[in-house]
Coordinates of N, CA and C in Angstrom, one line a residue:
X1 N -11.2 2.7 -44.6 CA -10.6 1.7 -43.7 C -9.3 2.4 -43.1
X2 N -9.1 2.4 -41.8 CA -8.0 3.1 -41.2 C -6.7 2.3 -41.5
X3 N -5.6 3.1 -41.8 CA -4.3 2.5 -42.1 C -3.5 2.4 -40.8
X4 N -3.2 1.2 -40.4 CA -2.4 0.9 -39.2 C -0.9 0.9 -39.5
X5 N -0.1 1.1 -38.5 CA 1.3 1.0 -38.6 C 1.7 -0.5 -38.8
X6 N 2.8 -0.7 -39.6 CA 3.3 -2.1 -39.7 C 4.0 -2.4 -38.4
X7 N 4.3 -3.7 -38.2 CA 5.1 -4.1 -37.0 C 6.3 -3.3 -36.8
X8 N 7.1 -3.1 -37.9 CA 8.3 -2.3 -37.8 C 8.1 -0.9 -37.5
X9 N 7.1 -0.2 -38.1 CA 6.8 1.2 -37.8 C 6.3 1.3 -36.3
X10 N 5.5 0.4 -35.9 CA 5.0 0.4 -34.5 C 6.1 0.3 -33.5
X11 N 7.1 -0.6 -33.8 CA 8.2 -0.9 -32.9 C 9.1 0.4 -32.8
X12 N 9.2 1.1 -33.9 CA 10.0 2.4 -33.8 C 9.3 3.4 -32.9
X13 N 8.0 3.5 -33.0 CA 7.3 4.4 -32.1 C 7.4 4.0 -30.7
X14 N 7.2 2.7 -30.4 CA 7.3 2.2 -29.0 C 8.7 2.4 -28.4
X15 N 9.7 2.2 -29.3 CA 11.1 2.4 -28.8 C 11.4 3.8 -28.4
X16 N 10.8 4.7 -29.2 CA 11.0 6.2 -28.9 C 10.3 6.5 -27.6
X17 N 9.1 6.0 -27.4 CA 8.4 6.3 -26.2 C 9.2 5.7 -25.0
X18 N 9.7 4.5 -25.1 CA 10.5 3.9 -24.1 C 11.8 4.7 -23.8
X19 N 12.4 5.3 -24.9 CA 13.6 6.1 -24.7 C 13.3 7.4 -24.0
X20 N 12.1 8.0 -24.2 CA 11.7 9.2 -23.5 C 11.5 9.0 -22.0
X21 N 11.1 7.8 -21.7 CA 10.9 7.4 -20.2 C 11.6 6.2 -19.9
X22 N 13.0 6.3 -19.8 CA 13.8 5.1 -19.6 C 13.6 4.5 -18.2
X23 N 13.2 5.3 -17.3 CA 13.1 4.8 -15.9 C 11.6 4.7 -15.4
X24 N 10.7 4.7 -16.4 CA 9.3 4.6 -16.0 C 9.0 3.4 -15.2
X25 N 8.2 3.6 -14.2 CA 7.8 2.5 -13.3 C 6.4 2.8 -12.7
X26 N 5.9 1.7 -12.1 CA 4.5 1.9 -11.5 C 4.5 2.9 -10.3
X27 N 3.4 3.6 -10.2 CA 3.4 4.7 -9.2 C 2.5 4.3 -8.0
X28 N 1.9 3.1 -8.0 CA 1.2 2.6 -6.8 C 2.2 2.3 -5.7
X29 N 1.9 2.6 -4.5 CA 2.8 2.3 -3.4 C 2.2 1.0 -2.7
X30 N 3.1 0.0 -2.5 CA 2.7 -1.2 -1.9 C 3.9 -1.8 -1.1
X31 N 3.6 -2.7 -0.1 CA 4.6 -3.3 0.7 C 4.5 -4.8 0.8
X32 N 3.6 -5.4 0.1 CA 3.5 -6.8 0.0 C 2.7 -7.1 -1.3
X33 N 2.8 -8.4 -1.8 CA 2.1 -8.7 -3.0 C 0.6 -8.6 -2.8
X34 N 0.1 -9.0 -1.6 CA -1.3 -8.9 -1.3 C -1.8 -7.5 -1.4
X35 N -1.0 -6.6 -0.8 CA -1.4 -5.1 -0.8 C -1.3 -4.6 -2.2
X36 N -0.4 -5.1 -3.0 CA -0.3 -4.6 -4.4 C -1.6 -5.0 -5.2
X37 N -2.0 -6.3 -5.0 CA -3.2 -6.8 -5.6 C -4.4 -5.9 -5.2
X38 N -4.5 -5.6 -3.9 CA -5.6 -4.8 -3.4 C -5.5 -3.4 -4.1
X39 N -4.3 -2.8 -4.1 CA -4.2 -1.4 -4.7 C -4.6 -1.4 -6.1
X40 N -4.2 -2.4 -6.9 CA -4.5 -2.4 -8.3 C -6.1 -2.6 -8.5
X41 N -6.7 -3.4 -7.7 CA -8.1 -3.6 -7.7 C -8.8 -2.3 -7.4
X42 N -8.3 -1.5 -6.5 CA -8.8 -0.2 -6.1 C -8.6 0.8 -7.2
X43 N -7.6 0.7 -8.0 CA -7.2 1.7 -9.0 C -8.1 1.8 -10.2
X44 N -9.0 0.9 -10.4 CA -9.9 0.9 -11.6 C -10.7 2.2 -11.6
X45 N -10.7 2.9 -12.7 CA -11.5 4.2 -12.9 C -11.2 5.2 -11.8
X46 N -10.0 5.2 -11.2 CA -9.6 6.3 -10.4 C -8.0 6.4 -10.5
X47 N -7.5 7.4 -9.9 CA -6.0 7.7 -10.2 C -5.2 6.9 -9.1
X48 N -3.9 6.7 -9.5 CA -3.0 6.1 -8.6 C -2.8 7.0 -7.3
X49 N -2.8 8.3 -7.6 CA -2.6 9.2 -6.4 C -3.7 9.1 -5.4
X50 N -5.0 8.9 -5.9 CA -6.1 8.7 -4.9 C -5.9 7.4 -4.2
X51 N -5.5 6.3 -4.9 CA -5.3 5.0 -4.2 C -4.2 5.1 -3.2
X52 N -3.1 5.8 -3.5 CA -2.0 6.0 -2.6 C -2.4 6.7 -1.3
X53 N -3.4 7.6 -1.4 CA -3.9 8.2 -0.2 C -4.7 7.3 0.7
X54 N -5.3 6.3 0.1 CA -6.1 5.3 0.9 C -5.2 4.2 1.5
X55 N -4.2 3.7 0.7 CA -3.5 2.5 1.1 C -2.8 2.5 2.4
X56 N -2.2 3.6 2.9 CA -1.5 3.5 4.2 C -2.4 3.0 5.3
X57 N -3.6 3.6 5.4 CA -4.6 3.2 6.4 C -5.2 1.8 6.1
X58 N -5.5 1.6 4.9 CA -6.0 0.3 4.4 C -5.0 -0.9 4.8
X59 N -3.7 -0.6 4.5 CA -2.7 -1.7 4.8 C -2.5 -1.9 6.2
X60 N -2.6 -0.9 7.0 CA -2.5 -1.0 8.5 C -3.7 -1.8 9.1
X61 N -4.9 -1.5 8.6 CA -6.1 -2.1 9.1 C -6.1 -3.6 8.7
X62 N -5.7 -3.8 7.4 CA -5.8 -5.2 6.9 C -4.5 -5.6 6.4
X63 N -3.6 -6.1 7.3 CA -2.2 -6.5 6.9 C -2.1 -7.7 6.0
X64 N -3.2 -8.6 6.0 CA -3.2 -9.8 5.2 C -4.6 -10.2 4.8
X65 N -4.7 -11.2 4.0 CA -6.0 -11.6 3.4 C -6.9 -12.0 4.5
X66 N -6.4 -12.7 5.6 CA -7.3 -13.1 6.7 C -8.0 -12.0 7.4
X67 N -7.3 -10.9 7.6 CA -7.8 -9.7 8.3 C -8.9 -9.1 7.5
X68 N -8.6 -9.0 6.2 CA -9.6 -8.4 5.2 C -10.8 -9.3 5.1
X69 N -10.6 -10.6 5.0 CA -11.7 -11.6 5.0 C -12.7 -11.4 6.2
X70 N -12.1 -11.2 7.3 CA -12.9 -11.1 8.6 C -13.5 -9.8 8.8
X71 N -13.1 -8.8 8.1 CA -13.6 -7.4 8.3 C -15.0 -7.3 7.7
X72 N -15.8 -6.4 8.3 CA -17.2 -6.2 7.8 C -17.1 -5.4 6.5
X73 N -18.1 -5.6 5.7 CA -18.1 -4.8 4.4 C -18.2 -3.3 4.7
X74 N -18.9 -2.9 5.7 CA -19.0 -1.5 6.1 C -17.7 -0.9 6.5
X75 N -16.9 -1.7 7.2 CA -15.5 -1.2 7.6 C -14.6 -1.0 6.4
X76 N -14.7 -2.0 5.5 CA -13.9 -1.9 4.3 C -14.3 -0.7 3.4
X77 N -15.7 -0.5 3.3 CA -16.2 0.6 2.6 C -15.8 2.0 3.2
X78 N -15.8 2.1 4.5 CA -15.5 3.4 5.1 C -14.0 3.7 5.0
X79 N -13.2 2.6 4.8 CA -11.7 2.8 4.7 C -11.3 3.3 3.3
X80 N -12.1 2.9 2.3 CA -11.8 3.2 0.9 C -12.8 4.2 0.3
X81 N -13.6 4.8 1.1 CA -14.8 5.6 0.6 C -14.4 6.7 -0.4
X82 N -13.2 7.3 -0.3 CA -12.9 8.4 -1.1 C -12.6 8.1 -2.6
X83 N -12.4 6.8 -2.9 CA -12.2 6.4 -4.3 C -13.5 6.0 -4.9
X84 N -13.5 6.1 -6.3 CA -14.7 5.8 -7.0 C -15.1 4.3 -6.9
X85 N -16.4 4.1 -7.1 CA -17.0 2.7 -7.1 C -16.6 1.9 -5.8
X86 N -16.5 2.6 -4.7 CA -15.9 2.0 -3.5 C -16.8 0.8 -2.9
X87 N -18.1 0.9 -3.2 CA -18.9 -0.2 -2.7 C -18.7 -1.5 -3.4
X88 N -18.6 -1.4 -4.7 CA -18.3 -2.6 -5.5 C -16.9 -3.1 -5.2
X89 N -15.9 -2.2 -5.1 CA -14.6 -2.6 -4.8 C -14.4 -3.2 -3.5
X90 N -15.1 -2.7 -2.5 CA -15.1 -3.3 -1.1 C -15.6 -4.7 -1.2
X91 N -16.7 -4.9 -1.9 CA -17.3 -6.3 -2.0 C -16.2 -7.2 -2.7
X92 N -15.6 -6.8 -3.8 CA -14.6 -7.6 -4.5 C -13.4 -7.9 -3.6
X93 N -13.0 -6.9 -2.9 CA -11.8 -7.0 -2.0 C -12.1 -8.1 -1.0
X94 N -13.2 -8.0 -0.3 CA -13.6 -9.0 0.7 C -13.7 -10.4 0.1
X95 N -14.3 -10.5 -1.1 CA -14.5 -11.8 -1.7 C -13.1 -12.4 -2.1
X96 N -12.3 -11.6 -2.7 CA -11.0 -12.1 -3.1 C -10.1 -12.5 -1.9
X97 N -10.2 -11.7 -0.8 CA -9.4 -12.0 0.4 C -9.9 -13.3 1.0
X98 N -11.2 -13.6 0.9 CA -11.8 -14.9 1.4 C -11.2 -16.0 0.6
X99 N -11.2 -15.9 -0.7 CA -10.7 -17.0 -1.6 C -9.2 -17.2 -1.3
X100 N -8.4 -16.1 -1.3 CA -7.0 -16.2 -1.0 C -6.7 -16.9 0.3
X101 N -7.5 -16.6 1.3 CA -7.3 -17.2 2.7 C -7.7 -18.7 2.7
X102 N -8.8 -19.0 2.1 CA -9.4 -20.3 2.2 C -8.7 -21.3 1.2
X103 N -8.4 -20.8 0.0 CA -7.9 -21.7 -1.0 C -6.4 -21.6 -1.2
X104 N -5.8 -20.5 -0.9 CA -4.4 -20.3 -1.3 C -3.5 -20.0 -0.1
X105 N -4.0 -20.2 1.1 CA -3.3 -20.0 2.3 C -2.7 -18.5 2.4
X106 N -3.5 -17.6 1.9 CA -3.1 -16.2 1.9 C -2.1 -15.7 0.9
X107 N -1.7 -16.7 0.1 CA -0.6 -16.3 -0.9 C -1.2 -16.0 -2.3
X108 N -0.8 -14.9 -2.9 CA -1.3 -14.4 -4.2 C -0.7 -15.3 -5.2
X109 N -1.6 -15.9 -6.1 CA -1.1 -16.8 -7.2 C -0.2 -16.1 -8.2
X110 N 0.7 -16.8 -8.8 CA 1.6 -16.3 -9.8 C 1.2 -16.6 -11.2
X111 N 0.0 -17.2 -11.3 CA -0.5 -17.6 -12.7 C -1.6 -16.7 -13.1
X112 N -1.5 -16.2 -14.3 CA -2.6 -15.3 -14.8 C -3.9 -15.9 -14.8
X113 N -4.0 -17.1 -15.3 CA -5.3 -17.8 -15.4 C -6.0 -18.0 -14.0
X114 N -5.2 -18.2 -13.0 CA -5.7 -18.3 -11.7 C -6.1 -16.9 -11.1
X115 N -5.3 -15.9 -11.4 CA -5.6 -14.6 -10.9 C -6.9 -14.0 -11.4
X116 N -7.1 -14.2 -12.7 CA -8.4 -13.7 -13.3 C -9.6 -14.4 -12.9
X117 N -9.5 -15.4 -12.1 CA -10.7 -16.1 -11.5 C -11.1 -15.4 -10.2
X118 N -10.3 -14.5 -9.7 CA -10.6 -13.8 -8.4 C -11.6 -12.7 -8.7
X119 N -12.6 -12.4 -7.8 CA -13.6 -11.4 -8.0 C -12.9 -10.0 -8.1
X120 N -13.3 -9.2 -9.2 CA -12.7 -7.9 -9.4 C -11.3 -7.9 -10.0
X121 N -10.8 -9.1 -10.4 CA -9.5 -9.1 -11.1 C -9.6 -9.5 -12.5
X122 N -9.3 -8.5 -13.4 CA -9.4 -8.8 -14.8 C -7.9 -8.9 -15.4
X123 N -7.8 -8.9 -16.7 CA -6.5 -9.1 -17.3 C -5.5 -8.0 -16.9
X124 N -6.0 -6.8 -16.9 CA -5.1 -5.7 -16.5 C -4.6 -5.8 -15.1
X125 N -5.4 -6.1 -14.2 CA -5.0 -6.2 -12.8 C -4.0 -7.4 -12.6
X126 N -4.4 -8.5 -13.3 CA -3.5 -9.7 -13.2 C -2.1 -9.4 -13.8
X127 N -2.1 -8.7 -14.9 CA -0.8 -8.4 -15.6 C 0.0 -7.4 -14.7
X128 N -0.6 -6.5 -14.1 CA 0.2 -5.6 -13.2 C 0.8 -6.4 -12.1
X129 N 0.1 -7.2 -11.5 CA 0.6 -8.1 -10.4 C 1.7 -8.9 -10.8
X130 N 1.6 -9.6 -12.0 CA 2.6 -10.5 -12.5 C 3.9 -9.7 -12.8
X131 N 3.7 -8.5 -13.4 CA 4.9 -7.7 -13.8 C 5.6 -7.1 -12.6
X132 N 4.8 -6.5 -11.7 CA 5.3 -5.7 -10.6 C 5.8 -6.6 -9.5
X133 N 5.1 -7.6 -9.1 CA 5.4 -8.4 -7.9 C 6.4 -9.5 -8.3
X134 N 6.2 -10.1 -9.5 CA 7.0 -11.3 -9.8 C 7.9 -11.1 -11.0
X135 N 7.9 -9.9 -11.6 CA 8.8 -9.6 -12.8 C 8.5 -10.6 -13.9
X136 N 7.3 -11.1 -14.0 CA 6.9 -11.9 -15.1 C 6.4 -11.0 -16.3
X137 N 7.0 -11.2 -17.5 CA 6.7 -10.3 -18.6 C 5.2 -10.2 -18.8
X138 N 4.6 -9.0 -18.8 CA 3.2 -8.8 -19.1 C 3.0 -7.4 -19.5
X139 N 1.9 -7.1 -20.3 CA 1.5 -5.8 -20.7 C 0.1 -5.5 -20.2
X140 N 0.0 -4.6 -19.2 CA -1.3 -4.3 -18.6 C -1.9 -3.1 -19.4
X141 N -3.1 -3.3 -20.0 CA -3.7 -2.3 -20.9 C -4.7 -1.4 -20.0
X142 N -4.2 -0.2 -19.6 CA -5.1 0.7 -18.9 C -5.6 1.7 -19.9
X143 N -6.2 2.8 -19.4 CA -6.8 3.8 -20.4 C -5.6 4.5 -21.1
X144 N -4.5 4.7 -20.5 CA -3.4 5.4 -21.1 C -2.8 4.5 -22.3
X145 N -2.5 3.3 -21.9 CA -2.0 2.4 -22.9 C -2.9 2.2 -24.1
X146 N -4.2 2.1 -23.8 CA -5.2 2.0 -24.9 C -5.2 3.3 -25.8
X147 N -5.3 4.4 -25.1 CA -5.4 5.7 -25.9 C -4.2 6.0 -26.7
X148 N -3.0 5.8 -26.2 CA -1.8 6.1 -26.9 C -1.6 5.1 -28.1
X149 N -1.9 3.8 -27.8 CA -1.8 2.8 -28.9 C -2.7 3.1 -30.1
X150 N -3.9 3.7 -29.8 CA -4.8 4.0 -30.8 C -4.5 5.3 -31.5
X151 N -3.9 6.3 -30.7 CA -3.5 7.6 -31.3 C -2.4 7.4 -32.4
X152 N -1.5 6.5 -32.1 CA -0.4 6.2 -33.0 C -0.8 5.2 -34.1
X153 N -2.0 4.8 -34.1 CA -2.5 3.8 -35.1 C -1.7 2.5 -35.0
X154 N -1.3 2.1 -33.8 CA -0.7 0.8 -33.6 C -1.8 -0.3 -33.6
X155 N -3.0 0.1 -33.1 CA -4.1 -0.8 -33.1 C -5.3 0.0 -33.6
X156 N -6.4 -0.7 -34.1 CA -7.6 0.0 -34.6 C -8.3 0.8 -33.5
X157 N -9.0 1.8 -33.9 CA -9.7 2.7 -33.0 C -10.7 1.9 -32.0
X158 N -11.2 0.8 -32.5 CA -12.2 0.1 -31.7 C -11.6 -1.2 -31.0
X159 N -10.3 -1.3 -31.0 CA -9.6 -2.5 -30.4 C -10.0 -2.6 -28.9
X160 N -10.2 -3.8 -28.5 CA -10.5 -4.1 -27.1 C -9.1 -4.1 -26.3
X161 N -9.2 -4.0 -25.0 CA -7.9 -4.1 -24.2 C -7.2 -5.4 -24.5
X162 N -7.9 -6.5 -24.6 CA -7.3 -7.8 -24.9 C -6.6 -7.8 -26.3
X163 N -7.2 -7.2 -27.3 CA -6.6 -7.1 -28.6 C -5.4 -6.2 -28.6
X164 N -5.4 -5.1 -27.8 CA -4.3 -4.2 -27.7 C -3.1 -5.0 -27.0
X165 N -3.4 -5.7 -26.0 CA -2.4 -6.5 -25.3 C -1.7 -7.4 -26.2
X166 N -2.5 -8.2 -27.0 CA -1.9 -9.2 -27.9 C -1.1 -8.5 -29.0
X167 N -1.6 -7.4 -29.5 CA -0.9 -6.7 -30.6 C 0.5 -6.2 -30.1
X168 N 0.5 -5.6 -28.9 CA 1.8 -5.1 -28.4 C 2.7 -6.2 -28.1
X169 N 2.2 -7.4 -27.6 CA 3.0 -8.5 -27.3 C 3.7 -9.1 -28.6
X170 N 2.9 -9.0 -29.7 CA 3.5 -9.4 -31.0 C 4.6 -8.5 -31.5
X171 N 4.5 -7.2 -31.2 CA 5.5 -6.3 -31.8 C 6.7 -6.2 -30.9
X172 N 6.6 -6.3 -29.6 CA 7.7 -6.1 -28.7 C 8.4 -7.4 -28.3
X173 N 9.7 -7.4 -28.1 CA 10.4 -8.5 -27.5 C 9.9 -8.6 -26.0
X174 N 9.8 -9.8 -25.6 CA 9.2 -10.1 -24.3 C 9.9 -9.3 -23.1
X175 N 11.2 -9.2 -23.3 CA 11.9 -8.5 -22.2 C 11.6 -7.0 -22.1
X176 N 10.9 -6.5 -23.1 CA 10.5 -5.1 -23.1 C 9.1 -4.8 -22.7
X177 N 8.3 -5.9 -22.4 CA 6.9 -5.7 -22.2 C 6.6 -4.8 -21.0
X178 N 7.3 -5.1 -19.9 CA 7.1 -4.4 -18.6 C 7.4 -2.9 -18.8
X179 N 8.6 -2.6 -19.3 CA 9.1 -1.3 -19.5 C 8.1 -0.5 -20.5
X180 N 7.7 -1.2 -21.6 CA 6.8 -0.5 -22.6 C 5.5 -0.2 -21.9
X181 N 5.0 -1.0 -21.1 CA 3.7 -0.8 -20.4 C 3.9 0.5 -19.5
X182 N 4.9 0.6 -18.8 CA 5.1 1.8 -17.9 C 5.4 3.0 -18.7
X183 N 6.2 2.9 -19.8 CA 6.5 4.1 -20.6 C 5.2 4.6 -21.3
X184 N 4.4 3.7 -21.8 CA 3.1 4.2 -22.5 C 2.2 4.9 -21.5
X185 N 2.2 4.4 -20.3 CA 1.4 5.1 -19.2 C 2.0 6.5 -18.9
X186 N 3.3 6.5 -18.8 CA 4.0 7.8 -18.5 C 3.8 8.8 -19.7
X187 N 3.8 8.3 -20.9 CA 3.6 9.2 -22.1 C 2.2 9.7 -22.1
X188 N 1.2 8.9 -21.8 CA -0.2 9.3 -21.7 C -0.5 10.2 -20.6
X189 N 0.2 10.0 -19.5 CA 0.0 10.8 -18.3 C 0.7 12.2 -18.3
X190 N 1.9 12.2 -18.9 CA 2.7 13.4 -18.7 C 3.0 14.1 -20.1
X191 N 3.0 13.4 -21.2 CA 3.3 14.1 -22.5 C 2.1 14.4 -23.2
X192 N 1.1 13.5 -23.2 CA -0.1 13.7 -24.0 C -1.4 13.3 -23.2
X193 N -1.7 14.0 -22.2 CA -2.9 13.7 -21.4 C -4.2 13.9 -22.3
X194 N -5.2 13.2 -21.9 CA -6.4 13.2 -22.7 C -7.0 14.6 -23.0
X195 N -6.8 15.5 -22.0 CA -7.3 16.8 -22.2 C -6.7 17.6 -23.3
X196 N -5.5 17.2 -23.7 CA -4.8 17.9 -24.8 C -5.3 17.4 -26.1
X197 N -6.1 18.2 -26.8 CA -6.7 17.8 -28.0 C -6.0 18.4 -29.2
X198 N -6.0 17.7 -30.4 CA -5.5 18.3 -31.6 C -4.0 18.4 -31.7
X199 N -3.3 17.7 -30.9 CA -1.8 17.7 -30.9 C -1.3 16.5 -31.8
X200 N -0.4 16.7 -32.7 CA 0.2 15.6 -33.4 C 1.0 14.8 -32.5
X201 N 0.7 13.5 -32.2 CA 1.4 12.8 -31.2 C 2.9 12.6 -31.7
X202 N 3.1 12.5 -33.0 CA 4.5 12.3 -33.5 C 5.4 13.5 -33.1
X203 N 4.8 14.7 -32.9 CA 5.7 15.9 -32.6 C 6.2 15.7 -31.2
X204 N 5.7 14.8 -30.4 CA 6.2 14.6 -29.0 C 7.2 13.5 -28.8
X205 N 7.6 12.9 -30.0 CA 8.5 11.7 -29.9 C 10.0 12.1 -29.9
X206 N 10.3 13.3 -30.3 CA 11.7 13.7 -30.5 C 12.3 14.2 -29.1

């Protein structure tokens, strides 16, 4: 049975990671809450850099939910074609834009339980929108957050994203949730990328 860090030990690790990246922040580029939501939906299983290449043209073509709702699926697909899973993402973007236009007057909801009812919006996407757009404390568990949390034995090797989110929320003060999320991503992206095998993660904390 794997030995996990205690709450106190895990907090020390997380504080060190936050200290390494005191200014960590989201790297997706956005100019409105609606475009942030779209960008996060597009970012699943692709890089923020790839999404940032797509969004200037996407944002110009579809300035609001109504314009995206009224666009043809083929037009949306051709606009985001360079990112992975573009057909599924285009379908979800159009469906979500339709719901936002028809039910919410084009305004992105501020409630997590409402956000996750939108097509293509899971906990991670909802949490990013809450944290980035509204500064509502949330921890979005992406591949970096998951991998680093498991490497340091903060969570079990088979923990689900939801379990990781809840564990990190238990350990950290609420006012640190957003920073911790960004710092864990930065640590995973720049200090310990997945391609670096066999490195003691603790050697990177000093």
